[in-house]
Short mmCIF file of C-alpha atoms in Angstrom, two decimals:
data_model
loop_
_atom_site.label_atom_id
_atom_site.label_comp_id
_atom_site.label_asym_id
_atom_site.label_seq_id
_atom_site.Cartn_x
_atom_site.Cartn_y
_atom_site.Cartn_z
CA MET A 1 58.22 88.13 -9.30
CA SER A 2 61.52 86.46 -8.58
CA THR A 3 64.40 86.38 -10.97
CA ARG A 4 64.01 82.37 -11.06
CA THR A 5 60.33 82.69 -11.97
CA THR A 6 60.90 85.15 -14.75
CA ALA A 7 63.79 82.88 -16.13
CA ARG A 8 61.39 79.91 -16.10
CA SER A 9 58.64 81.99 -17.98
CA ALA A 10 61.11 83.15 -20.49
CA ALA A 11 62.41 79.48 -21.15
CA ALA A 12 58.75 78.32 -21.48
CA SER A 13 57.93 81.07 -23.96
CA VAL A 14 61.01 80.36 -26.01
CA SER A 15 60.39 76.58 -26.00
CA PHE A 16 56.72 77.07 -27.14
CA HIS A 17 57.70 79.42 -30.01
CA LEU A 18 60.49 76.98 -30.98
CA VAL A 19 58.05 73.86 -31.09
CA SER A 20 55.40 75.88 -32.89
CA SER A 21 57.84 77.02 -35.44
CA ILE A 22 59.08 73.41 -36.08
CA LEU A 23 55.44 72.41 -36.39
CA ALA A 24 54.57 75.17 -38.75
CA ILE A 25 57.64 74.34 -40.99
CA ALA A 26 56.57 70.72 -41.03
CA PHE A 27 53.15 71.49 -42.11
CA LEU A 28 54.02 74.23 -44.64
CA PHE A 29 56.89 72.20 -46.29
CA PRO A 30 54.69 70.09 -48.57
CA LEU A 31 52.85 73.28 -49.85
CA LEU A 32 56.24 75.08 -50.39
CA TRP A 33 57.59 71.94 -52.16
CA ALA A 34 54.57 71.89 -54.51
CA ILE A 35 54.97 75.61 -55.25
CA ILE A 36 58.80 75.31 -55.79
CA ASN A 37 58.50 72.18 -58.09
CA SER A 38 55.62 73.72 -60.12
CA LEU A 39 57.87 76.75 -61.00
CA LYS A 40 60.77 74.50 -62.27
CA THR A 41 61.21 73.65 -65.92
CA PRO A 42 59.45 70.34 -66.75
CA GLU A 43 62.92 68.68 -67.30
CA GLU A 44 64.11 69.81 -63.88
CA ALA A 45 60.92 68.96 -62.09
CA ASN A 46 61.16 65.31 -63.43
CA GLN A 47 64.85 64.74 -62.75
CA ALA A 48 66.14 62.39 -60.06
CA PRO A 49 67.34 63.26 -57.46
CA PRO A 50 65.26 66.39 -57.36
CA THR A 51 66.82 69.78 -56.88
CA LEU A 52 65.79 71.87 -53.87
CA PHE A 53 65.51 75.16 -55.64
CA PRO A 54 64.81 75.76 -59.32
CA THR A 55 67.91 76.76 -61.46
CA SER A 56 65.46 78.87 -63.64
CA LEU A 57 61.85 79.84 -63.23
CA SER A 58 59.36 78.48 -65.81
CA LEU A 59 55.62 78.10 -66.27
CA GLY A 60 56.02 75.15 -68.52
CA ASN A 61 54.35 72.83 -66.08
CA PHE A 62 51.28 75.03 -65.99
CA GLN A 63 51.17 75.11 -69.82
CA ASN A 64 51.36 71.20 -69.93
CA LEU A 65 48.55 71.07 -67.55
CA MET A 66 46.54 73.48 -69.65
CA ASP A 67 46.81 71.12 -72.69
CA TYR A 68 46.05 67.93 -70.58
CA GLY A 69 42.91 65.98 -71.65
CA SER A 70 40.05 68.27 -72.23
CA GLY A 71 42.10 71.13 -70.89
CA LEU A 72 42.53 72.60 -67.42
CA PRO A 73 39.93 75.31 -67.95
CA VAL A 74 37.23 72.64 -68.54
CA TYR A 75 38.07 70.73 -65.40
CA PHE A 76 38.51 73.99 -63.32
CA TRP A 77 35.05 75.20 -64.46
CA ASN A 78 33.34 71.90 -63.69
CA SER A 79 34.76 72.02 -60.09
CA ILE A 80 33.77 75.59 -59.73
CA LEU A 81 30.19 74.94 -61.13
CA ILE A 82 29.63 71.83 -58.84
CA SER A 83 30.95 73.63 -55.71
CA PHE A 84 28.78 76.70 -56.40
CA LEU A 85 25.66 74.56 -56.86
CA THR A 86 26.49 72.56 -53.80
CA VAL A 87 27.03 75.70 -51.68
CA VAL A 88 23.72 77.24 -52.74
CA GLY A 89 21.74 74.13 -52.25
CA THR A 90 23.26 73.32 -48.91
CA VAL A 91 22.89 76.84 -47.53
CA VAL A 92 19.22 77.32 -48.65
CA VAL A 93 18.10 73.80 -47.40
CA SER A 94 20.05 73.88 -44.01
CA VAL A 95 18.93 77.49 -43.18
CA LEU A 96 15.23 76.54 -43.63
CA GLY A 97 15.72 73.12 -41.90
CA GLY A 98 17.65 74.50 -39.05
CA TYR A 99 15.22 77.37 -38.61
CA GLY A 100 12.33 74.97 -38.56
CA PHE A 101 13.90 72.70 -35.88
CA ALA A 102 14.83 75.76 -33.85
CA ARG A 103 11.53 77.71 -34.09
CA PHE A 104 8.56 75.53 -34.66
CA ASP A 105 7.02 72.71 -32.77
CA PHE A 106 5.48 69.80 -34.76
CA TRP A 107 4.76 66.09 -34.15
CA GLY A 108 7.89 63.88 -34.29
CA LYS A 109 10.29 66.95 -34.17
CA LYS A 110 12.78 65.15 -31.85
CA HIS A 111 12.69 61.91 -33.62
CA LEU A 112 13.08 63.48 -36.94
CA PHE A 113 16.11 65.67 -35.64
CA VAL A 114 17.82 62.47 -34.18
CA ALA A 115 17.29 60.80 -37.57
CA VAL A 116 18.94 63.72 -39.37
CA VAL A 117 21.82 63.63 -36.85
CA ALA A 118 22.22 59.97 -37.06
CA ILE A 119 22.81 60.13 -40.85
CA LEU A 120 26.14 61.58 -39.87
CA MET A 121 27.22 58.20 -38.49
CA VAL A 122 26.42 56.43 -41.98
CA PRO A 123 29.58 56.18 -44.20
CA TYR A 124 28.56 57.88 -47.40
CA ALA A 125 30.33 55.26 -49.56
CA THR A 126 27.61 52.76 -48.37
CA ILE A 127 24.79 54.67 -50.09
CA LEU A 128 26.45 55.43 -53.38
CA LEU A 129 24.87 52.41 -55.13
CA PRO A 130 21.33 53.46 -54.20
CA LEU A 131 21.91 57.06 -55.14
CA TYR A 132 23.47 55.85 -58.45
CA ILE A 133 20.14 53.83 -59.23
CA LEU A 134 18.01 56.87 -58.06
CA LEU A 135 19.84 59.31 -60.40
CA GLY A 136 19.45 56.85 -63.10
CA LYS A 137 15.56 56.79 -62.69
CA LEU A 138 15.49 60.57 -62.40
CA GLY A 139 17.77 60.91 -65.73
CA LEU A 140 20.45 62.73 -63.78
CA GLN A 141 23.35 60.20 -64.15
CA ASN A 142 26.60 61.72 -65.82
CA SER A 143 25.11 65.21 -65.04
CA LEU A 144 26.76 67.96 -62.94
CA ILE A 145 23.37 68.94 -61.52
CA GLY A 146 22.79 65.33 -60.36
CA LEU A 147 26.27 65.28 -58.81
CA SER A 148 25.71 68.58 -57.02
CA LEU A 149 22.35 67.17 -55.59
CA VAL A 150 24.32 64.18 -54.21
CA LEU A 151 26.95 66.35 -52.58
CA VAL A 152 24.23 68.72 -51.11
CA MET A 153 22.77 65.60 -49.54
CA PHE A 154 26.05 64.57 -48.06
CA GLN A 155 26.55 68.02 -46.43
CA LEU A 156 22.96 68.43 -45.09
CA PRO A 157 23.05 66.46 -41.82
CA PHE A 158 25.98 68.57 -40.37
CA SER A 159 24.82 71.73 -41.98
CA ILE A 160 21.21 71.36 -40.49
CA LEU A 161 22.64 70.65 -37.04
CA MET A 162 24.84 73.59 -37.18
CA MET A 163 22.15 76.11 -38.44
CA ARG A 164 19.73 74.75 -35.84
CA ASN A 165 22.18 75.53 -33.13
CA SER A 166 22.94 78.93 -34.59
CA PHE A 167 19.18 79.87 -34.65
CA GLU A 168 18.75 78.57 -31.11
CA SER A 169 21.50 81.06 -29.99
CA VAL A 170 19.34 83.97 -31.37
CA PRO A 171 16.93 85.25 -28.69
CA ARG A 172 13.30 84.55 -29.56
CA GLU A 173 12.30 87.92 -28.12
CA LEU A 174 13.84 89.65 -31.18
CA GLU A 175 11.71 87.75 -33.66
CA GLU A 176 8.54 88.16 -31.45
CA ALA A 177 9.15 92.03 -31.36
CA ALA A 178 9.31 91.90 -35.17
CA LEU A 179 6.10 89.81 -35.31
CA VAL A 180 4.42 92.36 -33.11
CA ASP A 181 5.40 95.05 -35.35
CA GLY A 182 3.47 93.21 -38.19
CA CYS A 183 6.49 91.25 -39.69
CA SER A 184 5.79 87.78 -40.94
CA ASN A 185 7.75 84.71 -39.99
CA VAL A 186 9.54 84.92 -43.32
CA GLY A 187 10.20 88.55 -42.71
CA ALA A 188 11.50 87.98 -39.24
CA LEU A 189 13.83 85.29 -40.56
CA ARG A 190 15.09 87.47 -43.34
CA HIS A 191 15.53 90.85 -41.45
CA ILE A 192 16.38 89.69 -37.94
CA SER A 193 17.70 86.05 -37.76
CA LEU A 194 19.66 85.75 -40.98
CA ARG A 195 21.83 88.66 -40.01
CA MET A 196 22.64 87.21 -36.57
CA VAL A 197 23.45 83.73 -37.79
CA SER A 198 25.60 84.89 -40.79
CA PRO A 199 28.81 83.45 -39.19
CA GLY A 200 27.08 80.06 -39.10
CA ILE A 201 25.97 80.43 -42.83
CA VAL A 202 29.45 81.39 -43.88
CA THR A 203 30.84 78.25 -41.93
CA VAL A 204 28.29 75.98 -43.69
CA ALA A 205 29.06 77.41 -47.16
CA LEU A 206 32.80 77.04 -46.37
CA PHE A 207 32.41 73.52 -45.34
CA ALA A 208 30.27 72.73 -48.39
CA PHE A 209 32.67 74.36 -50.76
CA LEU A 210 35.78 72.53 -49.36
CA ALA A 211 33.98 69.17 -49.33
CA SER A 212 32.77 69.53 -52.91
CA TRP A 213 35.88 70.97 -54.19
CA ASN A 214 38.09 68.04 -52.95
CA GLU A 215 35.59 65.29 -53.57
CA PHE A 216 36.90 62.53 -55.59
CA LEU A 217 34.86 59.32 -55.18
CA ALA A 218 31.45 60.68 -55.99
CA PRO A 219 32.37 62.42 -59.30
CA LEU A 220 34.29 59.25 -60.32
CA ILE A 221 31.27 57.20 -59.92
CA PHE A 222 28.42 59.50 -61.12
CA LEU A 223 30.37 61.13 -64.06
CA ASN A 224 31.13 58.94 -67.11
CA ASP A 225 32.06 61.75 -69.67
CA ALA A 226 35.64 62.81 -69.43
CA SER A 227 34.74 66.41 -70.36
CA LYS A 228 32.58 66.60 -67.15
CA PHE A 229 35.38 65.45 -64.83
CA THR A 230 36.60 67.63 -62.03
CA LEU A 231 39.99 68.70 -60.85
CA PRO A 232 40.64 65.84 -58.36
CA ILE A 233 39.97 63.33 -61.09
CA MET A 234 42.23 65.04 -63.62
CA LEU A 235 45.03 65.15 -61.07
CA VAL A 236 44.75 61.38 -60.40
CA ASN A 237 44.91 60.84 -64.18
CA VAL A 238 48.06 63.11 -64.22
CA ARG A 239 49.49 61.12 -61.43
CA SER A 240 48.81 57.91 -63.27
CA GLY A 241 50.75 59.00 -66.30
CA SER A 242 50.87 57.26 -69.63
CA TYR A 243 52.75 53.99 -69.83
CA GLY A 244 54.23 54.64 -66.39
CA ALA A 245 55.62 58.11 -67.19
CA ILE A 246 54.53 60.56 -64.53
CA ASP A 247 54.75 64.15 -65.13
CA TYR A 248 55.61 65.38 -61.66
CA GLY A 249 55.97 69.00 -62.69
CA ALA A 250 52.42 69.13 -64.13
CA LEU A 251 51.05 67.25 -61.08
CA GLN A 252 52.66 69.82 -58.69
CA ALA A 253 51.20 72.66 -60.80
CA GLY A 254 47.83 70.92 -60.53
CA VAL A 255 48.10 70.82 -56.75
CA VAL A 256 48.92 74.45 -56.58
CA ILE A 257 45.97 75.47 -58.81
CA ALA A 258 43.54 73.20 -56.82
CA MET A 259 44.55 74.68 -53.42
CA VAL A 260 44.41 78.38 -54.38
CA PRO A 261 40.61 78.90 -54.38
CA ALA A 262 40.22 76.90 -51.02
CA LEU A 263 43.13 78.82 -49.32
CA VAL A 264 41.88 82.16 -50.51
CA LEU A 265 38.30 81.55 -49.40
CA TYR A 266 39.42 80.24 -45.99
CA LEU A 267 41.81 83.34 -45.44
CA VAL A 268 39.03 85.78 -46.51
CA LEU A 269 36.30 84.04 -44.35
CA GLN A 270 38.38 82.87 -41.44
CA ARG A 271 36.90 85.36 -38.89
CA TYR A 272 33.27 84.29 -39.80
CA TYR A 273 34.33 80.68 -39.78
CA VAL A 274 35.65 80.74 -36.25
CA ASN A 275 32.65 82.65 -34.94
CA GLY A 276 30.27 80.26 -36.68
CA LEU A 277 31.92 77.28 -35.09
CA LEU A 278 31.73 78.82 -31.66
CA ASN A 279 28.05 79.89 -32.03
CA GLY A 280 26.86 76.97 -33.93
CA ALA A 281 28.56 73.65 -33.97
CA LEU A 282 30.10 73.91 -30.56
CA LYS A 283 27.10 75.35 -28.89
CA SER A 284 24.69 73.06 -26.87
#
């Protein structure tokens, strides 16, 4: 390799890392800014112009958030409960639905699958009113369970598509061998297929958690009782302030608390998430 070629390769590598570092700083700066401001004293966090670094560390903003409205633990628990129910419902229904589309032949299968995928094209805001009326008839308005059912329904089209593709990537011969050995279809699904599509299941669960954890519009419409509100609604109320006085420190503390569960889950499940996308959503 000539000296000129080596110099060009080194210059390209330096340029790549320089641009990547600038982009990383640009994307990480809002998160770092929220963390820094949340650790300032409430007075310093609200002063103008803002200081870049805190003159003294304080947890006062988190304490103010704990006492806001019904209390931070109540809103945090509501978000956790709704996200958990949404994840469980989405995983169970999408695994069974995806397995059915991938393994069984029945009348209208193609048309039904096209209908499921077509729902992805429908803006969910357009069906909120019919869902509101339906939950009212079922007695599930202003209910965390009713809201979870709505969020599960929002997640199902993409999740069924992904699980169907994940099951399609599993060789049928493995299940047929299990059936020959006396295993039932449910047993083959449980002992053979589920283990092989576990990255897809993790990806579906992660998508469902992030979507339900960050959802704002649906809880705002379907919940009336303030004690049942979720973290996103609480943060909007903090941002609105009382009589125009916004507590920026408490708002930044809320942002930090809201992003921690999602960030931890993503970092822990990142490997499964990437494999699931490669084997499921991007396949076929």
